[in-house]
Amino acid sequence: MKTKSIKNLWVHIPLILLALCCLLPFLLVLAISFSDEATISNYGYSLIPLKFSLEAYRYVFEYPQQILRSYGVTLTVTSIGTILGVLLTAGLAYPISRPDYKMKRPLSLYIFITMVFNGGLVPTYILLSQYLHLKDTLAVLILPMMVSAWNVFLLKTFFMTIPISLIESAKLDGASEFTIFFRIVIPLSKVGIAVVTLFIMLAYWNDWFLSLIYIDNDKIVSLQYLLYRIMESVTFFTQSSGAAKTMMGSMTLPDETVRMAICVIAAGPMVLIFPFFQKYFVKGITIGSVKG
Amino acid sequence: MKSSAAVTSGKIKRLSQKKNRSLSLRSTLDLSIMALPGILVLFIFNYIPIAGILIAFKNYNNRLGFWGSEWVGLRNFEFLFKSQDAFRIIRNTLGYNLFFILLLMVCAIATALLLDSVKRKISLKIYQTTFFLPYFISWVVAGYMAQTLFEFDKGILNQFVKMFGGENVAWYQELKPWLLILPFAHVWKNIGFQTIIYYGAIMSIDQELYDAAKIDGCRGVHIIRYIVLPLIKPTAIILTILAIGSIMRADFGLFYYIPNNSGMLYEVTDVIDTYIFRVLKQTGDVSISSAIGFFQSVIGFALVMITNWVVGKINSENALL
């Protein structure tokens, strides 16, 4: 019994350390957002607020326009992007899951190539900004991320578990391919759809890259981009000279606690919600990696 | 292209071997219509930019556009490789990525092995959820967290330094620590995801193998060495091939937000992707950034193919494609 508990200790100590590494930064940001600004300035950050204060949140909710607008942008982009993304992904995944579809091989290859070959930032930027004129539009935050080959192949493996005989018998009853797809295949692949939905949703919610490249308009600032902009202005401020500082004035910068409060408000909901769907993420990751 | 066609066909062959039913024209058409929107989106946002890498050989001019700009051969590449930046960003990108691949693999396998010996369901669940948390946030948010650690006056790290009687360290200006901070941040963000993959692989090992090994007197470390590790090797190989395929692509967010885009740190934090971004955003200079982008795409693609080929030579079972 004794050796067993010692062995257990050796298993749990590294795991607990790792868990703390993963968890503490979250708690730290949370603690700072609930701290008193002056105390932070004097004593530095701490994991437990030395002096508890709701001032930061009060400040944020007193001028909620920017946060609300950013929530609006992120929610719009995430919901439209996820719905379209799932539809398009399923539309690609289903045909290549059908052994009797003639174009299966070329289509799979067509999708696969996008996984290993990529034009990179510069040509994409020129295409989107010069030719498609998507700069400073909501569309630029949605369209480029809609389909990812990884999600298509992931969903395909779920579709492939549906017995072909089921599809064939539906066809004998006179159902069209579309009816079969929406009435039989989708309802039978709820887990697969859920998995892909979550991956796409997470990607949209957390995206800042497209905003960074294509958005200059102050009206289309998503949550992530808002956080970026705040961070950027702080960096600019702290790195600029004294003269520039006096010119900018001290009012332009949100306080430390306010910044962290905005961070909590922006990232918090998803950090709380996603773990509840962890089962699906785990499923997706395991299946996705097995299929390569 | 040909080699990738050949390699994917193997995968597809396995699936279609069952029975080759032919489909009516109507059904084929319907299925194609379903795929059409996705095909179009991939065409516009993935395939056109692939063709667009040819601007690396042009003197791109906004007014003249892609077709109107003149061809300049390898001039952009000459510029690029004459600049001191090229060496630095390629070295950093490759160096970090190689280190990342190795470190993450070791950490994830170790964590998965440790999790495997946790028998209580509830503890297992708590560990997994916690390790997975960093996966759910963006690098921007991670950047905020990094600041709470590295801030000069108030940061947690400097509080520790002071506690042990040291002088405050200007983390955003010191080069050396970043050689460890960046790999740490990478592992931190991805450990949950990778551990799940390896844990899944370990779980799928047949219990009979363990029993047989135990009958033969195999214990503890030996079971890991002779049963578990060999059986999760294919998983490790697939993940490594995938990772090597993107070895020329740096995780932009990590290198941009964690060091807070601090100019003093570029020597150790500047990678191809942050460089392209900066050049494009600040100077609008397309020629150099497109040259390095071309380099990145082509080398990346070649690396996937080469790695896959090498793995296939050694052990065709483990090849990815």
Coordinates of C-alpha atoms in Angstrom, one line a residue, chain A residues 6 8 119 126 136 156 175 258 261 265 269:
Chain A
I6 CA 4.5 6.8 -3.3
N8 CA 0.9 7.9 -7.0
G119 CA 0.0 30.7 -51.2
I126 CA -3.2 41.4 -52.8
D136 CA -12.8 46.8 -44.0
K156 CA -15.9 12.8 -43.8
A175 CA -35.6 10.3 -52.3
V258 CA -9.5 47.9 -16.7
A261 CA -11.3 43.4 -17.0
I265 CA -15.1 40.1 -20.5
P269 CA -17.6 33.5 -21.9

